Each structure stands twice: as structure tokens, then as C-alpha cells.
Tab-separated table of C-alpha atoms in Angstrom:
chain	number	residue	atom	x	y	z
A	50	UNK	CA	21.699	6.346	-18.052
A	51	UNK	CA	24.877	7.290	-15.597
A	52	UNK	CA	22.879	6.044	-12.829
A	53	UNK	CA	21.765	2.803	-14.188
A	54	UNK	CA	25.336	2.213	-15.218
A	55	UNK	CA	26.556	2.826	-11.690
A	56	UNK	CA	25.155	-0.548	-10.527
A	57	UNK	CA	27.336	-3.353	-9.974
A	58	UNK	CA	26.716	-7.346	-9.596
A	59	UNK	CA	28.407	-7.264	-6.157
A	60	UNK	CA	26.059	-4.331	-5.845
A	61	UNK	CA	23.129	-6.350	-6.462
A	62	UNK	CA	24.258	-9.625	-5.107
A	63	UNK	CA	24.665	-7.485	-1.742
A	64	UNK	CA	21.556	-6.071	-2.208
A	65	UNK	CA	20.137	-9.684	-2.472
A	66	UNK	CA	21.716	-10.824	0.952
A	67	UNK	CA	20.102	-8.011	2.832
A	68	UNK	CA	16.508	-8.479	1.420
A	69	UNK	CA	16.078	-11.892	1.485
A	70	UNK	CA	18.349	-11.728	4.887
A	71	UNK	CA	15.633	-9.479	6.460
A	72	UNK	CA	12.997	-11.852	6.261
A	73	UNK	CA	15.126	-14.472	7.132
A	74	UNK	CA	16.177	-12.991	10.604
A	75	UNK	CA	12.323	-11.854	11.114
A	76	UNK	CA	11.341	-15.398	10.590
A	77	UNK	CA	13.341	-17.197	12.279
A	78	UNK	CA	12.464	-14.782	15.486
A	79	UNK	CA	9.136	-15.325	14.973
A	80	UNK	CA	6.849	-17.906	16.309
A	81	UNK	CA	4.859	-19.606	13.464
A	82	UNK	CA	3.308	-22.217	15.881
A	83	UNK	CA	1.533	-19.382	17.527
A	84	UNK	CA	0.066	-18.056	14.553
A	85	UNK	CA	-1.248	-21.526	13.667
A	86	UNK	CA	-3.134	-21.487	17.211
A	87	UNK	CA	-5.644	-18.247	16.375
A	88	UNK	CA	-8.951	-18.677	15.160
A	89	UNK	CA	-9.448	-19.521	11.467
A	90	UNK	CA	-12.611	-18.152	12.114
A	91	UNK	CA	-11.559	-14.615	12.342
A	92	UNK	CA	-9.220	-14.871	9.548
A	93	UNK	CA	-10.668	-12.263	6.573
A	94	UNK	CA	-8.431	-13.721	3.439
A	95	UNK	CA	-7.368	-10.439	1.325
A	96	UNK	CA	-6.501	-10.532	-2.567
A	97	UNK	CA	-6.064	-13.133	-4.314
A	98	UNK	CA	-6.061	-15.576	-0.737
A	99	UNK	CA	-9.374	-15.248	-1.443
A	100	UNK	CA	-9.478	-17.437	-4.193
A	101	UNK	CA	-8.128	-20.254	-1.706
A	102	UNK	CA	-10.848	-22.745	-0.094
A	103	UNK	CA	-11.725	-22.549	3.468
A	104	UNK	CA	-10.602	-26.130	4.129
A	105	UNK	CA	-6.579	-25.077	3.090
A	106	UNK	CA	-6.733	-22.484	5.929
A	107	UNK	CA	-8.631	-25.020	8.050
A	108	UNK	CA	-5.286	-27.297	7.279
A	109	UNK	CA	-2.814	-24.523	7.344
A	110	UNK	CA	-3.469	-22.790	10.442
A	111	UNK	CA	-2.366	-25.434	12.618
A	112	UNK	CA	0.737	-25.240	14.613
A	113	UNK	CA	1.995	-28.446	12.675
A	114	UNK	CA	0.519	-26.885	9.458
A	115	UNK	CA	2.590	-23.543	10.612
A	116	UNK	CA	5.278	-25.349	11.218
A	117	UNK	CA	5.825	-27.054	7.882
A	118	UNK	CA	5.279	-23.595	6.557
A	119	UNK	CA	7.772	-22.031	8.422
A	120	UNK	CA	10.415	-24.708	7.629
A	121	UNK	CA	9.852	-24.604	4.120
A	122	UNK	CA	9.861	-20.531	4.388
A	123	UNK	CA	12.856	-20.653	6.335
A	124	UNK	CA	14.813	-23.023	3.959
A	125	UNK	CA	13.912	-20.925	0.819
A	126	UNK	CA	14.969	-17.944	2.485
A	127	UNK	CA	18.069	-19.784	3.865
A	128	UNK	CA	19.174	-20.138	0.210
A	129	UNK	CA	18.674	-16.841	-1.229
A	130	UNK	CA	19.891	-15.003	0.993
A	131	UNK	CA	23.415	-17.167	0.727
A	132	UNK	CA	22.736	-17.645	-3.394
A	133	UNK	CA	22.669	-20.771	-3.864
A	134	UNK	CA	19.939	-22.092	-6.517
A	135	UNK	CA	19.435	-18.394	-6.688
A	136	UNK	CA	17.098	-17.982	-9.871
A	137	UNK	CA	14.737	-20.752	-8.295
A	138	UNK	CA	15.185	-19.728	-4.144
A	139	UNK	CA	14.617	-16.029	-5.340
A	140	UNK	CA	11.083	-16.820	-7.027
A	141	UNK	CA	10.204	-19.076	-4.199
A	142	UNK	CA	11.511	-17.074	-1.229
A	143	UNK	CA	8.987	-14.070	-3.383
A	144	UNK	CA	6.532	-16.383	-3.404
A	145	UNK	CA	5.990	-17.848	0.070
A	146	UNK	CA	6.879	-14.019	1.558
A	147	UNK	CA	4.199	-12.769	-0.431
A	148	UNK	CA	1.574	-15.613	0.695
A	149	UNK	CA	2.869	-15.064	4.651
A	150	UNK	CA	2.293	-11.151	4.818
A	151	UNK	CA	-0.955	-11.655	3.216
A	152	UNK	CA	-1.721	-14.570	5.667
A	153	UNK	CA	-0.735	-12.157	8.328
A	154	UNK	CA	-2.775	-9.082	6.531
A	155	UNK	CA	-5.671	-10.961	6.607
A	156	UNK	CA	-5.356	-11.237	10.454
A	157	UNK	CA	-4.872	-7.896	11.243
A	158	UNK	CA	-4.423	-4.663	8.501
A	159	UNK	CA	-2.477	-3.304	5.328
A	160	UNK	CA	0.177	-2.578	7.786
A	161	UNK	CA	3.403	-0.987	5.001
A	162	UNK	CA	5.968	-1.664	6.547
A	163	UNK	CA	7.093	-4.631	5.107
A	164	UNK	CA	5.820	-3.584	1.623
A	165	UNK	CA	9.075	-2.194	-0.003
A	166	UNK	CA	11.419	-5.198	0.949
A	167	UNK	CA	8.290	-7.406	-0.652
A	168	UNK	CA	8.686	-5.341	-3.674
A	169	UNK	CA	12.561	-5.476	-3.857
A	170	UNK	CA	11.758	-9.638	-3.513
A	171	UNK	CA	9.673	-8.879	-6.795
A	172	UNK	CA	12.939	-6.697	-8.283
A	173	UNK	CA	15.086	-8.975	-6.997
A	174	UNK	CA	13.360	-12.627	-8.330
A	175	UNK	CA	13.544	-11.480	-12.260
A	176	UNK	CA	17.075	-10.476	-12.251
A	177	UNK	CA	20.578	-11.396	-11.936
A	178	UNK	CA	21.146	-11.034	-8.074
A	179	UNK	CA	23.385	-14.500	-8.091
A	180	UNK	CA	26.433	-13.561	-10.045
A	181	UNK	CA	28.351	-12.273	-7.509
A	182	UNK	CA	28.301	-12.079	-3.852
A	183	UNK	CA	26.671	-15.628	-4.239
A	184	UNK	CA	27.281	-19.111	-3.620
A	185	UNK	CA	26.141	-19.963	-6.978
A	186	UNK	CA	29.305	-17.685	-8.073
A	187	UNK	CA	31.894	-19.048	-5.757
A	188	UNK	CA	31.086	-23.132	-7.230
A	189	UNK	CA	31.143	-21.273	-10.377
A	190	UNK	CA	27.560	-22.001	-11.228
A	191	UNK	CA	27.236	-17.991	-12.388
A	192	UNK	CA	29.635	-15.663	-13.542
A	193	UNK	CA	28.912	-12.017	-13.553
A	194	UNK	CA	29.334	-11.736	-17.453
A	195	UNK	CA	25.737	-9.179	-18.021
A	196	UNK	CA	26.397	-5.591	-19.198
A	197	UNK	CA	26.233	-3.117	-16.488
A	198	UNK	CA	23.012	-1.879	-17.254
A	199	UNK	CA	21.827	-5.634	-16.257
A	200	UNK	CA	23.089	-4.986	-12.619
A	201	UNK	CA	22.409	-1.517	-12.495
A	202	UNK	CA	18.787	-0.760	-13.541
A	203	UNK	CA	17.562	-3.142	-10.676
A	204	UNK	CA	19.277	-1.434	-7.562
A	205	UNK	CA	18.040	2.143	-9.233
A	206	UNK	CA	14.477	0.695	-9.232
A	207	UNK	CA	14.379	-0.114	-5.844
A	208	UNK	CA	16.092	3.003	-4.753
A	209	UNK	CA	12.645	4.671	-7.094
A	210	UNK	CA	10.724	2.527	-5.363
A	211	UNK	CA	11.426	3.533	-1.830
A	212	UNK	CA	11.715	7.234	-2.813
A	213	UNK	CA	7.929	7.115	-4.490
A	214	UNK	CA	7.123	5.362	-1.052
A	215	UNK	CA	7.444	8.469	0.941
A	216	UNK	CA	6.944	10.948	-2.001
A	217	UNK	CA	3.326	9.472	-2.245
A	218	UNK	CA	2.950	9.331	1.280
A	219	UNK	CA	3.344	12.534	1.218
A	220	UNK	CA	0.783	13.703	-1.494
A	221	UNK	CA	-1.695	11.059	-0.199
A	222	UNK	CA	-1.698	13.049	3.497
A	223	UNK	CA	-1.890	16.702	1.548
A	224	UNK	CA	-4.620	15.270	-0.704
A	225	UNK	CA	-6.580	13.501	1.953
A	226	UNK	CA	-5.944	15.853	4.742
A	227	UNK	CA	-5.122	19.070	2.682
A	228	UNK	CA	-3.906	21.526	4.702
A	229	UNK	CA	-5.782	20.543	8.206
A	230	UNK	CA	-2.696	17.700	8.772
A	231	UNK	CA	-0.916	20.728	9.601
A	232	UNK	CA	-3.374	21.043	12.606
A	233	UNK	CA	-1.633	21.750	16.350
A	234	UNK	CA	-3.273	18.061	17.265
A	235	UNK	CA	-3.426	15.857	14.531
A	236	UNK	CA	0.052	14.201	15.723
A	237	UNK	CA	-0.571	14.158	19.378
A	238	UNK	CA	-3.967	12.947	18.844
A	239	UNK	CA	-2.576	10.099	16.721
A	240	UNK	CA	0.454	9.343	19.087
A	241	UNK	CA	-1.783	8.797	22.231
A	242	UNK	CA	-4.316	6.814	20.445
A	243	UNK	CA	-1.437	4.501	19.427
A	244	UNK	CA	-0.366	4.756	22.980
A	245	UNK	CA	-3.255	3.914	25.276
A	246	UNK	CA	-3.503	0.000	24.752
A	247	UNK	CA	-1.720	-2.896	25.114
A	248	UNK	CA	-1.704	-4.301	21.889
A	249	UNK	CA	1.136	-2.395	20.284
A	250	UNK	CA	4.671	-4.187	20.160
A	251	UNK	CA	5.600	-1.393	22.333
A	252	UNK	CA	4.700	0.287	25.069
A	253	UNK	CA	6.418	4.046	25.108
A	254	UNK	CA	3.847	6.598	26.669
A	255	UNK	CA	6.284	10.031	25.354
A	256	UNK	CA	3.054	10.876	23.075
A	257	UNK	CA	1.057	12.247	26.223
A	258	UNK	CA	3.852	15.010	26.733
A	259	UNK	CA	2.976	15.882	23.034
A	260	UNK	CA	-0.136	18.311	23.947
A	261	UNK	CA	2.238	20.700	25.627
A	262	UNK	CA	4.343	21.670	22.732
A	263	UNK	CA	0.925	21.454	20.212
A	264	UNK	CA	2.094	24.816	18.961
A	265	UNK	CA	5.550	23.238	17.969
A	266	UNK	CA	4.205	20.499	15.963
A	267	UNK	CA	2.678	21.979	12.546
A	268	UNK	CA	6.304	22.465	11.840
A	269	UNK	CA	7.720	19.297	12.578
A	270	UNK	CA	4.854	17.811	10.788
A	271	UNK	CA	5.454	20.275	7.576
A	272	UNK	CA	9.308	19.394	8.004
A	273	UNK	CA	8.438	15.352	7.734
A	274	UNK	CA	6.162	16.047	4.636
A	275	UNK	CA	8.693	18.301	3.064
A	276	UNK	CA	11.023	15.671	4.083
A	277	UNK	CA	9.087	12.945	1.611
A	278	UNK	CA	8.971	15.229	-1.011
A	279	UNK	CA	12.113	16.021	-1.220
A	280	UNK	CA	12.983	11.949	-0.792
A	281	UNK	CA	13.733	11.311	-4.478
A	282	UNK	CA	16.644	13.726	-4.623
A	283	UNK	CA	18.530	10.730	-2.220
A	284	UNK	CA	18.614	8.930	-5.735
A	285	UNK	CA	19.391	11.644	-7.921
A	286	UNK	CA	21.604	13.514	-5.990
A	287	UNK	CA	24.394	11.704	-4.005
A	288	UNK	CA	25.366	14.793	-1.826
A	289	UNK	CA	21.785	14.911	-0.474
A	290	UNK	CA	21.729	11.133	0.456
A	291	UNK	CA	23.117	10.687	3.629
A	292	UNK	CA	20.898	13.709	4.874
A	293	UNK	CA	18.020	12.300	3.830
A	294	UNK	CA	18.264	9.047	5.331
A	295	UNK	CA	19.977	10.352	8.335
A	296	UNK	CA	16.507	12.505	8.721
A	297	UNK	CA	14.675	9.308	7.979
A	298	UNK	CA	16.125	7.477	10.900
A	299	UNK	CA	15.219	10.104	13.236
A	300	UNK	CA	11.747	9.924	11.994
A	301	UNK	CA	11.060	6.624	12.392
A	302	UNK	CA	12.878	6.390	16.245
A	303	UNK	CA	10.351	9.573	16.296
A	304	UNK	CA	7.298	6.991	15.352
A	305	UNK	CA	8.218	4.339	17.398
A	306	UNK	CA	9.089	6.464	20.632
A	307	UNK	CA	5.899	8.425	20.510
A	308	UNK	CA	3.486	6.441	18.634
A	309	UNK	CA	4.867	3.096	19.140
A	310	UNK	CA	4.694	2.557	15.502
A	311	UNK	CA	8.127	0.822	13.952
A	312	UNK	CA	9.599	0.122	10.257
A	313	UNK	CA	12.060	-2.398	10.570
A	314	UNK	CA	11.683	-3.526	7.381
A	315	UNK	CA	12.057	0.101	5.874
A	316	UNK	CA	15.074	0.830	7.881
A	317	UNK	CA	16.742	-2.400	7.043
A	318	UNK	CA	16.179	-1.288	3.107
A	319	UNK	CA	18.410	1.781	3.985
A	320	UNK	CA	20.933	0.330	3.078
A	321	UNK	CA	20.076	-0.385	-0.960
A	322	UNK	CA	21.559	3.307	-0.819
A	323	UNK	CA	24.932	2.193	0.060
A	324	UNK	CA	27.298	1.749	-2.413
A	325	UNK	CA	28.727	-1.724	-1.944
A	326	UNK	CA	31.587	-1.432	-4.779
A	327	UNK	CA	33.192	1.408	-2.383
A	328	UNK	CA	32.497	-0.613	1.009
A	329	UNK	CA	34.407	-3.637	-0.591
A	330	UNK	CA	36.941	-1.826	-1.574
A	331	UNK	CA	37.644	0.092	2.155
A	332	UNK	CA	37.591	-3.418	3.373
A	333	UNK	CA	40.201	-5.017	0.167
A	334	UNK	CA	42.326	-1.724	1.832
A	335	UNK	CA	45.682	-2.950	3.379
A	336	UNK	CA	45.759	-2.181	6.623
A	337	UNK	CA	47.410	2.182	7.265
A	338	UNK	CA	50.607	0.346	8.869
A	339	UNK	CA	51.359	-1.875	6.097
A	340	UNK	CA	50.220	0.661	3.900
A	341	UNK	CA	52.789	3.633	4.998
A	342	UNK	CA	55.306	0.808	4.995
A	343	UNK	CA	54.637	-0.193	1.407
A	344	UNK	CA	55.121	4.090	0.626
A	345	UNK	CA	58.489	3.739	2.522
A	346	UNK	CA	59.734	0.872	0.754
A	347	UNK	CA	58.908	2.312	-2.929
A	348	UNK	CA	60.853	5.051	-2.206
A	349	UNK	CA	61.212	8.628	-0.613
A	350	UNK	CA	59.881	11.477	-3.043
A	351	UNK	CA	58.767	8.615	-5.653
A	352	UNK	CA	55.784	8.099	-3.664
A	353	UNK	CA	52.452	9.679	-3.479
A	354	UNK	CA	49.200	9.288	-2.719
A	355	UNK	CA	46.274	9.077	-5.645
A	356	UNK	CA	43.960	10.942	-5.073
A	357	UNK	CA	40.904	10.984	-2.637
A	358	UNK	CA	38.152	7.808	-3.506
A	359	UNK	CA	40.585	6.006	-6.126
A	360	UNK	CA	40.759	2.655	-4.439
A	361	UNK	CA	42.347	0.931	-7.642
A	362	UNK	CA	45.693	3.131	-7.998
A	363	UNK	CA	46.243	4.358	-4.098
A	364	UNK	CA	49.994	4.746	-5.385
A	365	UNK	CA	51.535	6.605	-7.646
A	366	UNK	CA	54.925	5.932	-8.825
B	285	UNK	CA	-3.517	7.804	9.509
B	286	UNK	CA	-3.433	9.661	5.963
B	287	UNK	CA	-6.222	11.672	7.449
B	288	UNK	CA	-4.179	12.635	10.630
B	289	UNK	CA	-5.783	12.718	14.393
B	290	UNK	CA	-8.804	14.668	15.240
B	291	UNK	CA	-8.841	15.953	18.762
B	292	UNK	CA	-13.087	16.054	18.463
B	293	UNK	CA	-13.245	12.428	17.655
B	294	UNK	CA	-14.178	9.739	20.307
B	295	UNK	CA	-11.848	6.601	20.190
B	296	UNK	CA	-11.869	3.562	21.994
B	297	UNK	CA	-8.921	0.755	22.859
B	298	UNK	CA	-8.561	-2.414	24.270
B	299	UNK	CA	-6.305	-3.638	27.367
B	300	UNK	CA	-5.526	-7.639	27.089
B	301	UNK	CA	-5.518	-8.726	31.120
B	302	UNK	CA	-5.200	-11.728	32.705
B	303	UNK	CA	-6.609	-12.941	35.920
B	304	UNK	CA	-4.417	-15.241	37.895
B	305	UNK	CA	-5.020	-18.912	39.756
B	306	UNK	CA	-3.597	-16.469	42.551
B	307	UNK	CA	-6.073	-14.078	42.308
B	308	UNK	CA	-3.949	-11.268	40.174
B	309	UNK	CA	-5.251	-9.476	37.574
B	310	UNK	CA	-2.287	-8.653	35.555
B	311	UNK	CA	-1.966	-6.596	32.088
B	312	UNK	CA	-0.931	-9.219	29.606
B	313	UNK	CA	1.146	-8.096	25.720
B	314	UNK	CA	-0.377	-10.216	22.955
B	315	UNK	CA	3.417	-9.166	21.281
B	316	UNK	CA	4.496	-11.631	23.388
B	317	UNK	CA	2.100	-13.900	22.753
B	318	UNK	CA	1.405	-13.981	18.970
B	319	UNK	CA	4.444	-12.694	17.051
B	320	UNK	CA	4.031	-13.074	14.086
B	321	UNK	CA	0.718	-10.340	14.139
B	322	UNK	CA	3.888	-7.808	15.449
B	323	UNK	CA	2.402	-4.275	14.622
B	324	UNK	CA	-1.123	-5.933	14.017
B	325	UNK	CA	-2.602	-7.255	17.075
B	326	UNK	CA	-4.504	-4.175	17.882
B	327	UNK	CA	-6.160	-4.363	14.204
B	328	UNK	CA	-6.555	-7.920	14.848
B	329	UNK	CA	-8.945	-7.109	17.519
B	330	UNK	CA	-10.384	-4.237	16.597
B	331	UNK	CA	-11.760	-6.452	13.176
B	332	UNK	CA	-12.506	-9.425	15.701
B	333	UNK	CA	-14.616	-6.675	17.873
B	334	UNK	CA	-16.749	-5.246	14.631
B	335	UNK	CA	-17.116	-8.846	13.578
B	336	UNK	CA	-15.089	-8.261	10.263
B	337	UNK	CA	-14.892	-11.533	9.438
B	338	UNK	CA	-18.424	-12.246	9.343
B	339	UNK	CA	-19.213	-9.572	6.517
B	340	UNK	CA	-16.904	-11.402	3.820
B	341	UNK	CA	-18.390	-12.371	0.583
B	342	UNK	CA	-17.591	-16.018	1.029
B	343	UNK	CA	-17.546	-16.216	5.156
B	344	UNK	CA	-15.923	-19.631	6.633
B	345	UNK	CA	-18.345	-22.521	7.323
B	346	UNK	CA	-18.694	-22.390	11.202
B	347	UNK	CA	-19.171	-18.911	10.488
B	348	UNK	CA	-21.906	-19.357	8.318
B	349	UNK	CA	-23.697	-21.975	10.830
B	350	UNK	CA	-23.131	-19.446	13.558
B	351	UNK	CA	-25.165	-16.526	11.380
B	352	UNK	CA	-27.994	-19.248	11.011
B	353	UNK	CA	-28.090	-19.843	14.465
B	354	UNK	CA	-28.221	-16.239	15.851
B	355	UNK	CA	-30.656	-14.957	12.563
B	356	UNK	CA	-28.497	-12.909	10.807
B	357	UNK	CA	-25.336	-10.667	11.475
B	358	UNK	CA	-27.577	-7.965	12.543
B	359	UNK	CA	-28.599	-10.546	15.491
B	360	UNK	CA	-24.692	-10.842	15.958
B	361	UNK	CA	-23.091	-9.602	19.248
B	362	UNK	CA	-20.427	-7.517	19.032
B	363	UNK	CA	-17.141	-9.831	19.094
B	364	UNK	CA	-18.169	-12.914	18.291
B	365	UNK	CA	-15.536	-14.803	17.967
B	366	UNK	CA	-13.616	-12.839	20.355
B	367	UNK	CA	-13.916	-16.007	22.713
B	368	UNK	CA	-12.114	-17.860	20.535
B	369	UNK	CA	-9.302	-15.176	20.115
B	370	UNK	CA	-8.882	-14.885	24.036
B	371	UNK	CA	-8.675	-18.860	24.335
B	372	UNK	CA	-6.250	-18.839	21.704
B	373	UNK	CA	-4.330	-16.313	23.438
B	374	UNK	CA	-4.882	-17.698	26.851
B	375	UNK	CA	-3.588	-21.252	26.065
B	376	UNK	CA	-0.077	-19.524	24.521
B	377	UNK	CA	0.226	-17.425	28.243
B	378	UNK	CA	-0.471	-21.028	30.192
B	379	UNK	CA	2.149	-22.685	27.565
B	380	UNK	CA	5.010	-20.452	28.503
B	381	UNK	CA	4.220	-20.532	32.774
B	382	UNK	CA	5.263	-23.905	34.311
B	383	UNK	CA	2.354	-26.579	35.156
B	384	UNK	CA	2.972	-25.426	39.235
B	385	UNK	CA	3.050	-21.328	38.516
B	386	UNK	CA	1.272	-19.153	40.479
B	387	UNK	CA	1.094	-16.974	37.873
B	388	UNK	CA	-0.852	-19.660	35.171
B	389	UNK	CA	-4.350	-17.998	34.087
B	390	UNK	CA	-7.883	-18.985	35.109
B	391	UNK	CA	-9.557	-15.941	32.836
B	392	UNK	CA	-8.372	-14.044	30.371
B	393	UNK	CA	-10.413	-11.235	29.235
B	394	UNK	CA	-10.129	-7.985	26.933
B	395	UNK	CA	-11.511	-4.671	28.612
B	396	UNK	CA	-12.463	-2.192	26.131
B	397	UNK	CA	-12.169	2.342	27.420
B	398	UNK	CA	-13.116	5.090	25.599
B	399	UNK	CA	-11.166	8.254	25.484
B	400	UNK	CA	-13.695	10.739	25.312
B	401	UNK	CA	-13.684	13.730	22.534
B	402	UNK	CA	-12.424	17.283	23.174
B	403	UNK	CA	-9.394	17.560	25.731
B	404	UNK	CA	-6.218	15.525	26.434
B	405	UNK	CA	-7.963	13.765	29.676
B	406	UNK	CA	-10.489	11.296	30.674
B	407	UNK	CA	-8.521	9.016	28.672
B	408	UNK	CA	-9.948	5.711	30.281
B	409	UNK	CA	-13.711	5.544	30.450
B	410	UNK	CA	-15.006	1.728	30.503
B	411	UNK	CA	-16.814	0.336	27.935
B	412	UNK	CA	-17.324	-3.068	27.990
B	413	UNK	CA	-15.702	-6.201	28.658
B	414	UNK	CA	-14.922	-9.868	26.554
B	415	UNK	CA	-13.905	-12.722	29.149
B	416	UNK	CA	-13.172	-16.190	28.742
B	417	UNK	CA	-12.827	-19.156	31.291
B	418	UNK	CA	-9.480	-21.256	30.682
């Protein structure tokens, strides 16, 4: 229960911001008008999208149908992530997300990268990310007045979340694959498939100098799935943290430099790990000048520093 | 990609090209084009090519009429509806060139190589081709 309780609502609030940010940066970049111009025709509606009528997607993918879309996306998203309205622009931000990467899915393939910060929408939608760190809180429309547990269980699930990610990714490959992923050319052969075209985002062609260190790779591809396994211990054990996702961002520059594959997304939800209590208080820290001249003025001898991390009580008199 | 790469495996890929009013034939990014299918472009084709859409349990209307017309989806060339896909993605290249350019498409087309099993080389072995008219 120490873990849950370590959760904070400026924790959460922050965590908020960043998620729904995410997809508000991504949509804003991205040209909705375009979409609206392919084919209906060679649109293959997934889930539940299925249950919609042909003549909807005949009206939706327009680029004025994309457009009203976007503008209603974008709004929604424009409000969560700043906290205003934020138990109502949470559900609907969730909701319209959830209908555009399955509108987008249904184009193209189950592409995860997105996935987690869709989930953490979900987390984020059914509990109290608008207390602090919120509009809502600063025109005193919410007060952060939940026990801890209320801001604290939602930031550990998502941190789960994202470690079962790569801890199933992992089992997935060693039941699917057993030991043959290990194989000297299972990543180059991956790397220059994803290489060849010109239909990835990127074009990097590093995956065709793969084949001459073949002999190298079973144990950079056993150090990745070890890697996932050992993922969960970035929740569990604080020490371990940065190492993991320091290792995590050098996989995924690995991906997109040699297989032109990229998570964005995934990177961006890094940063659920950081603990926002501490960053706000290095940045509530006066700056070192008027902080050694605050030590001289309470006295020489009286004065001494608290120790390492204590951010409430930095001096002792 | 659970299932890793397999060096003894044929594969194929697709190159999106453009041919010019100059006469050009220039290598075209769909990224550039459609967005919003970032990361999904290629699978966007690749379904377009194997005619994914037509093998839905409730297919779309001009679909449908299109199944009639040909006799069945085992009458149905492969890509069907790429066409469609390539004047889509044709009209967004001429969009973004000025009405004078040079550089403004007459055809667009998709050319489709096969990198052949067994060795790292012969990476590019033509297949086939889709083009469209603009």
C-alpha cells in the first residue's frame, strides 16, 4: 500500500497534462483533411466500428466531415489537457481518441504504439485528475480534498500497465517464437524488410549493415527480452528506474534507426515515472544565491543544511 | 513481428512513385501525404493489395456492386481499389505543388519487388505494377 500512497493530486493532475497533451500535439500536427480524402472503400471498420452503418463513414470521411472531427477532437483535448470541465473533457477526449485510432486501425493495422496513452485516457477519465494542476482547481471548481490512496492508485496503475506492456511482449515473442527469436537473422531480417519501401514514416537504411554482425545479435536480442522482463521492477524498485527507462530509450532510437519503426506515444508516457511532487519542489527551490544568502543572514554556526531530498525543512536552525 | 524474421521467407514491398508533367519519375512518401496513417501506410496498402476490405462480413455498398460485377471475389484482381488509393494520394501531391510546377503529377503509380528468400541480396526483383492517370 506504500506505493499507492506515494501518489499525489499534482502527481496525477501532471500526469493528466501529458496524456491528454500527447494527443493534443499529435493532432494538431496532423492533417485530418487528408484522411477524409482516402477511399471509404478500403476502409475495414474493426471492433465495435463495426456496428456503425456504411453511410456514417460515407459522411465522415470527407475532408469537411474530417474537419468537424478534428475541431471537435482538438477542442476536447484542448480542455483536458488544461483541466477545465475536467470530469466531462476527460470522458470525451477518451472517447473521440478511442473512435480516431480505431478509424485509423481500420485503415491500416493494430499498430501499439499509441495503445498505453489510450489506456491511461481510460485510467485517467474515471478518476480525480482535475484537483490540482488544473484549471478547474485554480477557479476553485475542485479542491484536492480525496485521501491519498484516491491520487495514488491511478498513477501506480498506469505505471502496471506499461510495465505488463513489455513484460507480455516479452512472453508473447518466447511463446510464439520460443527459442528460434534468438536466431542470428530474425532482427536483420525484420529491420530490412521494414527498410526496403517507401511507406514507412522514415527512411533510415542502418538495418542492411545488420547481416555483418548476425553473430552479435542473439545477445542484443536476449538483452531486449531480458530487458521486458525485468520492466516491472521500474515500479517496484525506484533504484532500478532510471536504468530501465534509460535502456528503453535506447531501444526504441534502436527501432526507429534500424527498422524505422517509432513509439512516440510510449516514450512520451515515460514520464508517468517521474515523480512530479519532487520536480515541483526543485523548481519552488530559491534560487543557490539567494539561498547561501538566506544561510548567511540566519547566522554563522546556527545554520545547516537538512539533509539530502528534504525540500520542506532545507534549514535547520 | 512476435514471430521474429525468417531469412528463408520471400517478402515483397511497395515503392509509391510519381511520374512528372516533366517527364520525372520521382519516389514519392505517402508520410507526407496522409499523416494521420503515420506508421500505417505500408499496412494500408498491403490490405488494399490482398483486397482486405472486400472479405468483411458486412462489405461497403460500392463494394458489394463491384463483387457482382466481376462474379465474385475470386474473379477480383489483386488491388482493387488500389486506383482509388493512388488518386487519393495523387490529388494530395498536386494540392501541395503550385498550379504552374513542373513538378505536378500526370501518373502516380505503386511498383511492387520481391526480395527473394535465402541471402541478404537480390533485394529488388519486380513484381508488378498499380498506375493511375491524374
Amino acid at each position: 500500500m506504500n506505493w499507492v500512497g506515494r501518489g499525489s493530486a499534482l502527481s496525477l493532475g501532471v500526469a493528466r497534462s501529458i496524456v491528454h497533451g500527447t494527443f493534443l500535439i499529435s493532432a494538431l500536427a496532423t492533417s485530418f483533411s487528408a484522411l477524409g480524402q482516402l477511399p471509404v472503400t478500403i476502409l475495414r471498420p474493426t471492433g465495435l466500428m463495426k456496428l456503425l452503418p456504411w453511410s456514417f463513414y460515407d459522411r465522415l470521411l470527407t475532408p469537411s466531415g474530417m474537419a468537424v472531427f478534428k475541431t471537435v477532437m482538438l477542442l476536447s483535448l484542448l480542455l483536458s489537457t488544461f483541466g477545465f470541465l475536467t470530469s466531462f473533457s476527460t470522458r470525451l477526449s477518451f472517447v473521440l481518441v478511442l473512435f480516431y485510432q480505431g478509424l485509423v486501425r481500420s485503415f491500416g493495422h493494430y499498430n501499439h504504439d499509441e495503445m498505453l496513452a489510450v489506456y491511461y485516457l481510460a485510467v485517467l477519465a474515471f478518476t480525480p485528475c482535475g484537483d490540482l494542476f488544473s484549471l478547474d482547481h485554480w477557479t476553485k471548481r475542485k479542491q484536492a480534498n480525496q485521501p491519498g490512496f484516491a491520487y495514488g492508485y491511478p498513477i501506480l496503475l498506469m505505471q502496471l500497465l506499461m510495465a505488463w506492456l513489455y513484460f507480455s511482449s516479452a512472453l508473447v515473442k518466447l511463446r510464439v517464437a520460443g527459442l528460434k527469436y534468438l536466431s542470428p537473422d530474425n532482427f536483420p531480417v525484420l529491420a530490412i524488410y521494414h527498410s526496403l519501401d517507401n511507406l514507412h514514416d522514415t527512411n533510415f537504411k542502418l538495418a542492411f549493415w545488420l547481416p555483418q554482425i548476425r553473430q552479435l545479435l542473439p545477445v542484443m536480442v536476449g538483452l531486449v527480452i531480458f530487458w521486458e522482463l525485468l520492466f516491472p521492477l521500474a515500479v517496484f524498485w525506484r533504484r532500478s528506474r532510471w536504468w530501465i527507462l534509460g535502456f528503453g530509450v535506447l531501444f526504441h532510437l534502436m527501432t526507429l534507426f534500424f527498422m524505422n519503426l517509432f513509439f512516440p506515444y510510449q516514450l512520451a508516457m515515460y514520464l508517468i515515472f517521474v515523480d512530479w511532487e519532487k520536480v515541483a519542489g526543485w523548481i519552488n527551490r530559491p534560487p543557490q544565491h539567494l539561498y547561501d544568502t538566506q544561510l548567511h543572514a540566519v547566522g554563522k554556526g546556527q545554520a545547516q543544511r537538512a539533509p539530502a531530498g528534504n525540500h520542506d525543512s532545507r534549514v535547520k536552525v | 513481428m512476435m514471430a521474429g524474421g525468417d531469412l528463408e521467407s520471400d517478402r515483397s514491398y511497395c515503392v509509391l512513385r510519381g511520374e512528372t508533367i516533366s517527364g520525372e519519375t520521382i519516389d514519392i512518401r505517402p508520410i507526407g501525404l496522409t499523416n494521420a496513417m503515420s506508421q500505417r501506410n505500408w499496412s494500408m496498402v498491403n490490405a488494399t493489395i490482398s483486397n482486405q476490405s472486400f472479405k468483411l462480413s458486412s462489405i461497403h455498398p460500392d463494394n458489394a456492386l463491384l463483387l457482382k460485377q466481376v462474379g465474385g471475389i475470386e474473379h477480383l484482381p489483386q488491388g482493387a481499389r488500389m486506383p482509388d488509393l493512388l488518386t487519393a494520394w495523387g490529388m494530395l501531391y498536386n494540392d501541395q505543388q503550385p498550379i504552374s510546377s513542373p513538378h505536378r503529377l500526370k501518373a502516380i503509380r505503386i511498383d511492387m519487388y520481391r526480395w527473394s528468400s535465402g541471402r541478404y541480396a537480390d533485394y529488388g526483383t519486380f513484381i508488378t505494377s498499380w498506375r493511375k492517370e491524374l
